[in-house]
PDB file of C-alpha atoms and ligand atoms in Angstrom:
ATOM      1  CA  MET A   1       0.000   0.000   0.000  1.00 96.00           C
ATOM      2  CA  LEU A   2       1.361   3.394  -0.959  1.00 98.00           C
ATOM      3  CA  LEU A   3       1.183   6.129   1.660  1.00 98.00           C
ATOM      4  CA  GLY A   4       0.800   9.755   0.612  1.00 98.00           C
ATOM      5  CA  ILE A   5       1.506  12.220   3.403  1.00 98.00           C
ATOM      6  CA  ASN A   6      -0.684  15.318   3.306  1.00 98.00           C
ATOM      7  CA  ILE A   7       1.388  18.192   4.711  1.00 98.00           C
ATOM      8  CA  ASP A   8      -1.203  20.976   4.353  1.00 98.00           C
ATOM      9  CA  HIS A   9      -1.473  20.982   8.134  1.00 97.00           C
ATOM     10  CA  VAL A  10       2.161  22.036   8.492  1.00 98.00           C
ATOM     11  CA  ALA A  11       1.342  25.022   6.302  1.00 98.00           C
ATOM     12  CA  THR A  12      -1.737  25.764   8.437  1.00 97.00           C
ATOM     13  CA  LEU A  13       0.527  26.075  11.482  1.00 97.00           C
ATOM     14  CA  ARG A  14       2.924  28.342   9.623  1.00 98.00           C
ATOM     15  CA  GLN A  15       0.098  30.551   8.305  1.00 97.00           C
ATOM     16  CA  ALA A  16      -1.171  31.009  11.885  1.00 97.00           C
ATOM     17  CA  ARG A  17       1.711  33.477  12.247  1.00 96.00           C
ATOM     18  CA  MET A  18       2.185  34.252   8.546  1.00 95.00           C
ATOM     19  CA  GLY A  19       5.868  33.518   9.000  1.00 95.00           C
ATOM     20  CA  VAL A  20       8.349  30.940   7.767  1.00 97.00           C
ATOM     21  CA  GLU A  21       8.146  28.179  10.381  1.00 97.00           C
ATOM     22  CA  PRO A  22       7.467  25.345  10.426  1.00 98.00           C
ATOM     23  CA  SER A  23       8.925  24.864   6.950  1.00 98.00           C
ATOM     24  CA  VAL A  24       6.621  22.947   4.629  1.00 98.00           C
ATOM     25  CA  LEU A  25       9.554  22.040   2.400  1.00 98.00           C
ATOM     26  CA  ASP A  26      11.430  20.548   5.361  1.00 98.00           C
ATOM     27  CA  ALA A  27       8.295  18.580   6.245  1.00 98.00           C
ATOM     28  CA  ALA A  28       8.209  17.164   2.710  1.00 98.00           C
ATOM     29  CA  ILE A  29      11.874  16.182   2.901  1.00 98.00           C
ATOM     30  CA  VAL A  30      11.490  14.537   6.325  1.00 98.00           C
ATOM     31  CA  ALA A  31       8.407  12.700   5.049  1.00 98.00           C
ATOM     32  CA  GLU A  32      10.357  11.430   2.059  1.00 98.00           C
ATOM     33  CA  GLN A  33      13.204  10.249   4.307  1.00 98.00           C
ATOM     34  CA  ALA A  34      10.737   8.566   6.684  1.00 98.00           C
ATOM     35  CA  GLY A  35       9.341   6.423   3.867  1.00 97.00           C
ATOM     36  CA  ALA A  36       6.440   8.409   2.424  1.00 98.00           C
ATOM     37  CA  ASP A  37       5.563   7.207  -1.073  1.00 98.00           C
ATOM     38  CA  LEU A  38       4.001  10.514  -2.172  1.00 98.00           C
ATOM     39  CA  ILE A  39       3.716  14.065  -0.910  1.00 98.00           C
ATOM     40  CA  THR A  40       0.159  15.371  -1.040  1.00 98.00           C
ATOM     41  CA  ILE A  41      -0.650  19.094  -1.004  1.00 98.00           C
ATOM     42  CA  HIS A  42      -3.810  21.053  -1.732  1.00 97.00           C
ATOM     43  CA  LEU A  43      -3.382  24.500  -3.270  1.00 97.00           C
ATOM     44  CA  ARG A  44      -6.702  26.062  -2.341  1.00 96.00           C
ATOM     45  CA  GLU A  45      -8.118  29.024  -4.202  1.00 95.00           C
ATOM     46  CA  ASP A  46      -8.103  31.053  -0.949  1.00 94.00           C
ATOM     47  CA  ARG A  47      -4.437  30.020  -0.223  1.00 96.00           C
ATOM     48  CA  ARG A  48      -5.345  29.372   3.396  1.00 94.00           C
ATOM     49  CA  HIS A  49      -2.441  26.970   3.932  1.00 96.00           C
ATOM     50  CA  ILE A  50      -0.259  25.877   0.988  1.00 98.00           C
ATOM     51  CA  GLN A  51       1.135  28.818  -1.020  1.00 98.00           C
ATOM     52  CA  ASP A  52       2.275  28.836  -4.653  1.00 97.00           C
ATOM     53  CA  ARG A  53       5.930  29.003  -3.611  1.00 97.00           C
ATOM     54  CA  ASP A  54       5.464  25.843  -1.465  1.00 98.00           C
ATOM     55  CA  VAL A  55       4.260  23.978  -4.531  1.00 98.00           C
ATOM     56  CA  ASP A  56       7.239  25.142  -6.595  1.00 98.00           C
ATOM     57  CA  GLN A  57       9.787  24.362  -3.869  1.00 98.00           C
ATOM     58  CA  ILE A  58       8.366  20.940  -3.068  1.00 98.00           C
ATOM     59  CA  LYS A  59       8.129  19.963  -6.727  1.00 98.00           C
ATOM     60  CA  ALA A  60      11.751  21.024  -7.279  1.00 98.00           C
ATOM     61  CA  ASN A  61      13.179  19.299  -4.199  1.00 98.00           C
ATOM     62  CA  ILE A  62      11.473  15.952  -3.659  1.00 98.00           C
ATOM     63  CA  LYS A  63      12.254  12.754  -5.499  1.00 98.00           C
ATOM     64  CA  ILE A  64       9.010  10.952  -4.672  1.00 98.00           C
ATOM     65  CA  PRO A  65       5.849  11.761  -6.655  1.00 98.00           C
ATOM     66  CA  LEU A  66       3.785  14.854  -5.912  1.00 98.00           C
ATOM     67  CA  ASN A  67       0.036  14.403  -5.548  1.00 98.00           C
ATOM     68  CA  PHE A  68      -1.436  17.846  -6.256  1.00 98.00           C
ATOM     69  CA  GLU A  69      -4.978  18.287  -4.911  1.00 98.00           C
ATOM     70  CA  MET A  70      -6.971  20.973  -6.669  1.00 97.00           C
ATOM     71  CA  SER A  71     -10.377  22.288  -7.621  1.00 96.00           C
ATOM     72  CA  LEU A  72     -11.553  22.969 -11.159  1.00 97.00           C
ATOM     73  CA  VAL A  73     -10.833  26.703 -10.952  1.00 96.00           C
ATOM     74  CA  GLU A  74      -8.934  27.707 -14.113  1.00 97.00           C
ATOM     75  CA  GLU A  75      -6.137  29.538 -12.277  1.00 97.00           C
ATOM     76  CA  ILE A  76      -5.289  26.368 -10.316  1.00 98.00           C
ATOM     77  CA  VAL A  77      -5.619  24.129 -13.385  1.00 98.00           C
ATOM     78  CA  LEU A  78      -3.040  26.379 -15.099  1.00 98.00           C
ATOM     79  CA  LYS A  79      -0.744  25.990 -12.086  1.00 98.00           C
ATOM     80  CA  ALA A  80      -0.991  22.193 -12.371  1.00 98.00           C
ATOM     81  CA  LEU A  81      -0.246  22.323 -16.083  1.00 98.00           C
ATOM     82  CA  ALA A  82       2.796  24.505 -15.367  1.00 98.00           C
ATOM     83  CA  ILE A  83       4.357  22.405 -12.593  1.00 98.00           C
ATOM     84  CA  LYS A  84       3.336  19.007 -14.024  1.00 98.00           C
ATOM     85  CA  PRO A  85       2.943  16.966 -10.836  1.00 98.00           C
ATOM     86  CA  TYR A  86       2.990  13.177 -11.059  1.00 98.00           C
ATOM     87  CA  LYS A  87      -0.693  13.137 -10.184  1.00 98.00           C
ATOM     88  CA  VAL A  88      -3.569  15.540  -9.733  1.00 98.00           C
ATOM     89  CA  THR A  89      -6.482  14.743  -7.437  1.00 98.00           C
ATOM     90  CA  ILE A  90      -9.497  16.871  -8.282  1.00 98.00           C
ATOM     91  CA  VAL A  91     -11.522  17.793  -5.202  1.00 97.00           C
ATOM     92  CA  PRO A  92     -14.603  19.944  -4.579  1.00 95.00           C
ATOM     93  CA  GLU A  93     -13.826  23.197  -2.799  1.00 86.00           C
ATOM     94  CA  LYS A  94     -16.033  25.583  -0.868  1.00 76.00           C
ATOM     95  CA  ARG A  95     -14.678  28.758   0.718  1.00 65.00           C
ATOM     96  CA  GLU A  96     -16.590  28.333   3.971  1.00 66.00           C
ATOM     97  CA  GLU A  97     -15.619  24.707   4.655  1.00 68.00           C
ATOM     98  CA  ILE A  98     -13.020  23.755   7.283  1.00 70.00           C
ATOM     99  CA  THR A  99     -11.778  20.896   5.121  1.00 68.00           C
ATOM    100  CA  THR A 100     -12.972  19.052   2.008  1.00 67.00           C
ATOM    101  CA  GLU A 101     -16.478  18.040   3.043  1.00 71.00           C
ATOM    102  CA  GLY A 102     -17.747  15.658   0.418  1.00 86.00           C
ATOM    103  CA  GLY A 103     -16.800  13.946  -2.791  1.00 95.00           C
ATOM    104  CA  LEU A 104     -16.918  15.598  -6.179  1.00 97.00           C
ATOM    105  CA  ASN A 105     -20.289  15.858  -7.950  1.00 96.00           C
ATOM    106  CA  VAL A 106     -18.957  14.345 -11.160  1.00 97.00           C
ATOM    107  CA  ASP A 107     -22.270  14.473 -13.010  1.00 96.00           C
ATOM    108  CA  LEU A 108     -22.745  18.205 -12.301  1.00 95.00           C
ATOM    109  CA  TYR A 109     -19.260  19.125 -13.574  1.00 97.00           C
ATOM    110  CA  ARG A 110     -19.145  16.515 -16.325  1.00 97.00           C
ATOM    111  CA  GLN A 111     -18.280  18.851 -19.222  1.00 98.00           C
ATOM    112  CA  ARG A 112     -15.638  20.799 -17.315  1.00 98.00           C
ATOM    113  CA  LEU A 113     -14.102  17.547 -16.016  1.00 98.00           C
ATOM    114  CA  VAL A 114     -13.839  16.031 -19.501  1.00 98.00           C
ATOM    115  CA  GLU A 115     -12.050  19.159 -20.700  1.00 98.00           C
ATOM    116  CA  VAL A 116      -9.694  19.549 -17.702  1.00 98.00           C
ATOM    117  CA  ILE A 117      -8.848  15.841 -17.533  1.00 98.00           C
ATOM    118  CA  LYS A 118      -7.960  15.835 -21.234  1.00 98.00           C
ATOM    119  CA  ARG A 119      -5.620  18.833 -20.805  1.00 98.00           C
ATOM    120  CA  LEU A 120      -3.910  17.272 -17.765  1.00 98.00           C
ATOM    121  CA  LYS A 121      -3.531  13.853 -19.396  1.00 98.00           C
ATOM    122  CA  ASN A 122      -2.042  15.482 -22.507  1.00 98.00           C
ATOM    123  CA  GLU A 123       0.791  16.660 -20.238  1.00 98.00           C
ATOM    124  CA  GLY A 124       1.304  13.118 -18.915  1.00 98.00           C
ATOM    125  CA  ILE A 125      -0.300  13.874 -15.529  1.00 98.00           C
ATOM    126  CA  ILE A 126      -2.266  11.053 -13.878  1.00 98.00           C
ATOM    127  CA  VAL A 127      -5.761  12.231 -12.927  1.00 98.00           C
ATOM    128  CA  SER A 128      -7.686  11.038  -9.886  1.00 98.00           C
ATOM    129  CA  LEU A 129     -11.110  12.234  -8.699  1.00 98.00           C
ATOM    130  CA  PHE A 130     -11.995  12.481  -5.001  1.00 97.00           C
ATOM    131  CA  VAL A 131     -15.428  10.854  -4.767  1.00 98.00           C
ATOM    132  CA  ASP A 132     -17.860   9.412  -2.264  1.00 97.00           C
ATOM    133  CA  PRO A 133     -18.136   5.611  -2.170  1.00 98.00           C
ATOM    134  CA  SER A 134     -21.076   5.687  -4.597  1.00 97.00           C
ATOM    135  CA  LEU A 135     -21.144   3.316  -7.556  1.00 98.00           C
ATOM    136  CA  ASP A 136     -22.906   5.876  -9.785  1.00 98.00           C
ATOM    137  CA  VAL A 137     -20.257   8.518  -9.141  1.00 98.00           C
ATOM    138  CA  ILE A 138     -17.504   5.967  -9.741  1.00 98.00           C
ATOM    139  CA  LYS A 139     -19.069   5.033 -13.079  1.00 98.00           C
ATOM    140  CA  ASP A 140     -19.272   8.759 -13.971  1.00 98.00           C
ATOM    141  CA  SER A 141     -15.573   9.114 -13.031  1.00 98.00           C
ATOM    142  CA  LYS A 142     -14.655   6.456 -15.557  1.00 98.00           C
ATOM    143  CA  ASP A 143     -16.874   8.100 -18.185  1.00 98.00           C
ATOM    144  CA  VAL A 144     -15.199  11.516 -17.858  1.00 98.00           C
ATOM    145  CA  GLY A 145     -11.765   9.967 -18.411  1.00 98.00           C
ATOM    146  CA  ALA A 146     -10.193   9.722 -14.937  1.00 98.00           C
ATOM    147  CA  ASP A 147      -7.330   7.271 -14.429  1.00 98.00           C
ATOM    148  CA  ALA A 148      -8.074   6.788 -10.753  1.00 98.00           C
ATOM    149  CA  ILE A 149     -10.425   7.689  -7.931  1.00 98.00           C
ATOM    150  CA  GLU A 150      -9.740   8.521  -4.308  1.00 98.00           C
ATOM    151  CA  ILE A 151     -12.602   7.278  -2.172  1.00 98.00           C
ATOM    152  CA  HIS A 152     -13.675   9.782   0.479  1.00 97.00           C
ATOM    153  CA  THR A 153     -13.401   7.944   3.804  1.00 98.00           C
ATOM    154  CA  GLY A 154     -14.847  10.825   5.837  1.00 97.00           C
ATOM    155  CA  GLN A 155     -18.180   9.096   6.509  1.00 97.00           C
ATOM    156  CA  TYR A 156     -16.355   5.895   7.469  1.00 98.00           C
ATOM    157  CA  SER A 157     -14.037   7.806   9.789  1.00 98.00           C
ATOM    158  CA  HIS A 158     -16.910   9.483  11.622  1.00 96.00           C
ATOM    159  CA  ALA A 159     -19.144   6.391  11.850  1.00 97.00           C
ATOM    160  CA  LYS A 160     -19.882   4.987  15.282  1.00 96.00           C
ATOM    161  CA  GLY A 161     -21.569   1.790  16.490  1.00 95.00           C
ATOM    162  CA  GLU A 162     -23.466  -0.151  13.817  1.00 95.00           C
ATOM    163  CA  ASP A 163     -22.800   2.541  11.227  1.00 97.00           C
ATOM    164  CA  PHE A 164     -19.098   1.715  11.269  1.00 97.00           C
ATOM    165  CA  GLN A 165     -19.596  -1.644   9.571  1.00 97.00           C
ATOM    166  CA  VAL A 166     -22.125  -0.149   7.134  1.00 98.00           C
ATOM    167  CA  GLU A 167     -19.662   2.556   6.050  1.00 98.00           C
ATOM    168  CA  LEU A 168     -16.775   0.084   5.832  1.00 98.00           C
ATOM    169  CA  GLU A 169     -18.856  -2.149   3.549  1.00 98.00           C
ATOM    170  CA  LYS A 170     -19.659   0.856   1.323  1.00 98.00           C
ATOM    171  CA  VAL A 171     -15.947   1.563   0.910  1.00 98.00           C
ATOM    172  CA  LYS A 172     -15.176  -2.109   0.189  1.00 98.00           C
ATOM    173  CA  LYS A 173     -17.922  -2.309  -2.442  1.00 98.00           C
ATOM    174  CA  ALA A 174     -16.764   0.932  -4.031  1.00 98.00           C
ATOM    175  CA  VAL A 175     -13.147  -0.271  -4.262  1.00 98.00           C
ATOM    176  CA  LYS A 176     -14.218  -3.552  -5.839  1.00 98.00           C
ATOM    177  CA  TYR A 177     -16.418  -1.843  -8.397  1.00 98.00           C
ATOM    178  CA  ALA A 178     -13.862   0.833  -9.315  1.00 98.00           C
ATOM    179  CA  ASP A 179     -11.184  -1.805  -9.823  1.00 98.00           C
ATOM    180  CA  SER A 180     -13.551  -3.899 -11.955  1.00 98.00           C
ATOM    181  CA  ILE A 181     -14.073  -1.015 -14.402  1.00 98.00           C
ATOM    182  CA  GLY A 182     -10.355  -0.300 -14.690  1.00 98.00           C
ATOM    183  CA  LEU A 183      -9.833   2.601 -12.299  1.00 98.00           C
ATOM    184  CA  GLU A 184      -6.884   2.670  -9.912  1.00 98.00           C
ATOM    185  CA  VAL A 185      -8.244   3.045  -6.399  1.00 98.00           C
ATOM    186  CA  HIS A 186      -6.994   5.305  -3.610  1.00 98.00           C
ATOM    187  CA  ALA A 187      -8.656   6.407  -0.359  1.00 98.00           C
ATOM    188  CA  GLY A 188      -8.332   9.121   2.219  1.00 98.00           C
ATOM    189  CA  HIS A 189      -9.782  11.683   4.621  1.00 97.00           C
ATOM    190  CA  GLY A 190     -10.147  11.280   8.353  1.00 97.00           C
ATOM    191  CA  LEU A 191      -7.998   8.160   8.525  1.00 98.00           C
ATOM    192  CA  ASN A 192      -6.049   7.755  11.754  1.00 98.00           C
ATOM    193  CA  TYR A 193      -3.981   5.231  13.705  1.00 98.00           C
ATOM    194  CA  GLN A 194      -7.134   3.570  15.065  1.00 97.00           C
ATOM    195  CA  ASN A 195      -9.288   3.263  11.954  1.00 97.00           C
ATOM    196  CA  VAL A 196      -6.771   2.808   9.128  1.00 98.00           C
ATOM    197  CA  GLY A 197      -6.247  -0.938   9.627  1.00 97.00           C
ATOM    198  CA  TYR A 198      -9.608  -2.051   8.205  1.00 97.00           C
ATOM    199  CA  ILE A 199      -9.149   0.156   5.145  1.00 98.00           C
ATOM    200  CA  ALA A 200      -5.552  -0.924   4.562  1.00 98.00           C
ATOM    201  CA  LYS A 201      -6.722  -4.561   4.322  1.00 97.00           C
ATOM    202  CA  ILE A 202      -9.083  -3.936   1.390  1.00 98.00           C
ATOM    203  CA  PRO A 203      -7.799  -5.762  -1.698  1.00 97.00           C
ATOM    204  CA  LYS A 204      -7.089  -3.641  -4.808  1.00 98.00           C
ATOM    205  CA  LEU A 205      -6.745  -0.436  -2.851  1.00 98.00           C
ATOM    206  CA  VAL A 206      -3.295   0.852  -3.755  1.00 98.00           C
ATOM    207  CA  GLU A 207      -2.846   4.228  -2.049  1.00 98.00           C
ATOM    208  CA  LEU A 208      -3.923   6.087   1.077  1.00 98.00           C
ATOM    209  CA  ASN A 209      -3.556   9.831   1.635  1.00 98.00           C
ATOM    210  CA  ILE A 210      -3.351  10.817   5.277  1.00 98.00           C
ATOM    211  CA  GLY A 211      -2.600  14.161   6.887  1.00 98.00           C
ATOM    212  CA  HIS A 212      -4.229  15.415  10.051  1.00 98.00           C
ATOM    213  CA  SER A 213      -3.698  12.398  12.291  1.00 98.00           C
ATOM    214  CA  ILE A 214      -0.035  12.088  11.292  1.00 98.00           C
ATOM    215  CA  ILE A 215       0.771  15.766  11.810  1.00 98.00           C
ATOM    216  CA  SER A 216      -1.112  15.670  15.127  1.00 98.00           C
ATOM    217  CA  ARG A 217       0.926  12.690  16.314  1.00 98.00           C
ATOM    218  CA  ALA A 218       4.095  14.382  15.088  1.00 98.00           C
ATOM    219  CA  VAL A 219       3.596  17.078  17.732  1.00 98.00           C
ATOM    220  CA  PHE A 220       4.367  14.427  20.356  1.00 98.00           C
ATOM    221  CA  VAL A 221       6.725  11.954  18.670  1.00 98.00           C
ATOM    222  CA  GLY A 222       8.169  13.888  15.732  1.00 98.00           C
ATOM    223  CA  LEU A 223       7.229  13.661  12.069  1.00 98.00           C
ATOM    224  CA  GLU A 224       9.596  10.839  11.184  1.00 98.00           C
ATOM    225  CA  GLN A 225       8.320   8.569  13.953  1.00 98.00           C
ATOM    226  CA  ALA A 226       4.664   9.453  13.239  1.00 98.00           C
ATOM    227  CA  ILE A 227       5.089   8.493   9.579  1.00 98.00           C
ATOM    228  CA  LYS A 228       6.941   5.274  10.389  1.00 98.00           C
ATOM    229  CA  GLU A 229       4.161   4.216  12.754  1.00 98.00           C
ATOM    230  CA  MET A 230       1.520   4.882  10.081  1.00 98.00           C
ATOM    231  CA  LYS A 231       3.545   3.068   7.437  1.00 98.00           C
ATOM    232  CA  ALA A 232       3.687  -0.009   9.660  1.00 97.00           C
ATOM    233  CA  LEU A 233      -0.117   0.074  10.010  1.00 97.00           C
ATOM    234  CA  VAL A 234      -0.895   0.474   6.314  1.00 97.00           C
ATOM    235  CA  ASN A 235       1.527  -2.179   5.116  1.00 92.00           C
ATOM    236  CA  VAL A 236      -0.620  -5.077   6.241  1.00 78.00           C
ATOM    237  CA  LEU A 237      -1.176  -6.870   2.949  1.00 59.00           C
TER     238      LEU A 237
HETATM  239  N1  LIG B   1      -7.448  13.242   0.567  1.00 86.98           N
HETATM  240  C1  LIG B   1      -8.065  14.379   0.180  1.00 86.98           C
HETATM  241  C2  LIG B   1      -8.616  14.467  -1.198  1.00 86.98           C
HETATM  242  C3  LIG B   1      -8.160  15.473   1.059  1.00 86.98           C
HETATM  243  O1  LIG B   1      -8.775  16.602   0.665  1.00 86.98           O
HETATM  244  C4  LIG B   1      -7.588  15.366   2.346  1.00 86.98           C
HETATM  245  C5  LIG B   1      -7.644  16.525   3.282  1.00 86.98           C
HETATM  246  O2  LIG B   1      -6.926  17.602   2.799  1.00 86.98           O
HETATM  247  C6  LIG B   1      -6.946  14.163   2.693  1.00 86.98           C
HETATM  248  C7  LIG B   1      -6.920  13.108   1.786  1.00 86.98           C
HETATM  249  C8  LIG B   1      -6.314  13.964   4.027  1.00 86.98           C
HETATM  250  O3  LIG B   1      -7.288  14.032   5.036  1.00 86.98           O
HETATM  251  P1  LIG B   1      -6.857  14.058   6.552  1.00 86.98           P
HETATM  252  O4  LIG B   1      -6.073  15.313   6.778  1.00 86.98           O
HETATM  253  O5  LIG B   1      -8.161  14.011   7.286  1.00 86.98           O
HETATM  254  O6  LIG B   1      -6.012  12.831   6.785  1.00 86.98           O
END
């Protein structure tokens, strides 16, 4: 299982003082040295955490692939086309949200997605769509030309009691279906040291993107140790 480390939260801490520390580039380098398979960053339209210069510096200085999360806003699409990350993950974005709240409404943005995906793929960039574990949306993702999907595990992560199993089954079914129609399957959002194990065991799931729980644990044990602990948990198959 590949592990992408989302370091947006390091940038959030830096932006709290609008200064230079903690360094997001250093976080990317430590993550790479600790065994991260990808670095994941989200350049939001409002630039609330990751800044354009972070994207440029990280792209220029890491050897592992960059997973660039972005909305469909033209300015950000142009940034992706300019820096040519290994992979783009298209996410919905609302100004008022604390974090990405739901999966992409692929049907609603069908035309725009077809156009943007074509432009990104022409530059050799792999395109993934961040979607809820819904079979209809997964089918739409294939139709608009995506190479991969990232299944939103937010509902799973918040589920308690009986709902936990229900949400886990939804993710399992979604992975199986996406794989059967030829999409590469990733997952992420809300995963932590307690709940990641069940997800990591799902066959055909090849990549997880995790941020908040790892950066939170890093406060106590350091980033390298926090990543190593997560790596050990996700490498169960
Ligand atoms: N994947 C996507 C598409 C996301 O938007 C986020 C949050 O930025 C993550 C994964 C990581 O989520 P978390 O920080 O809850 O681990």
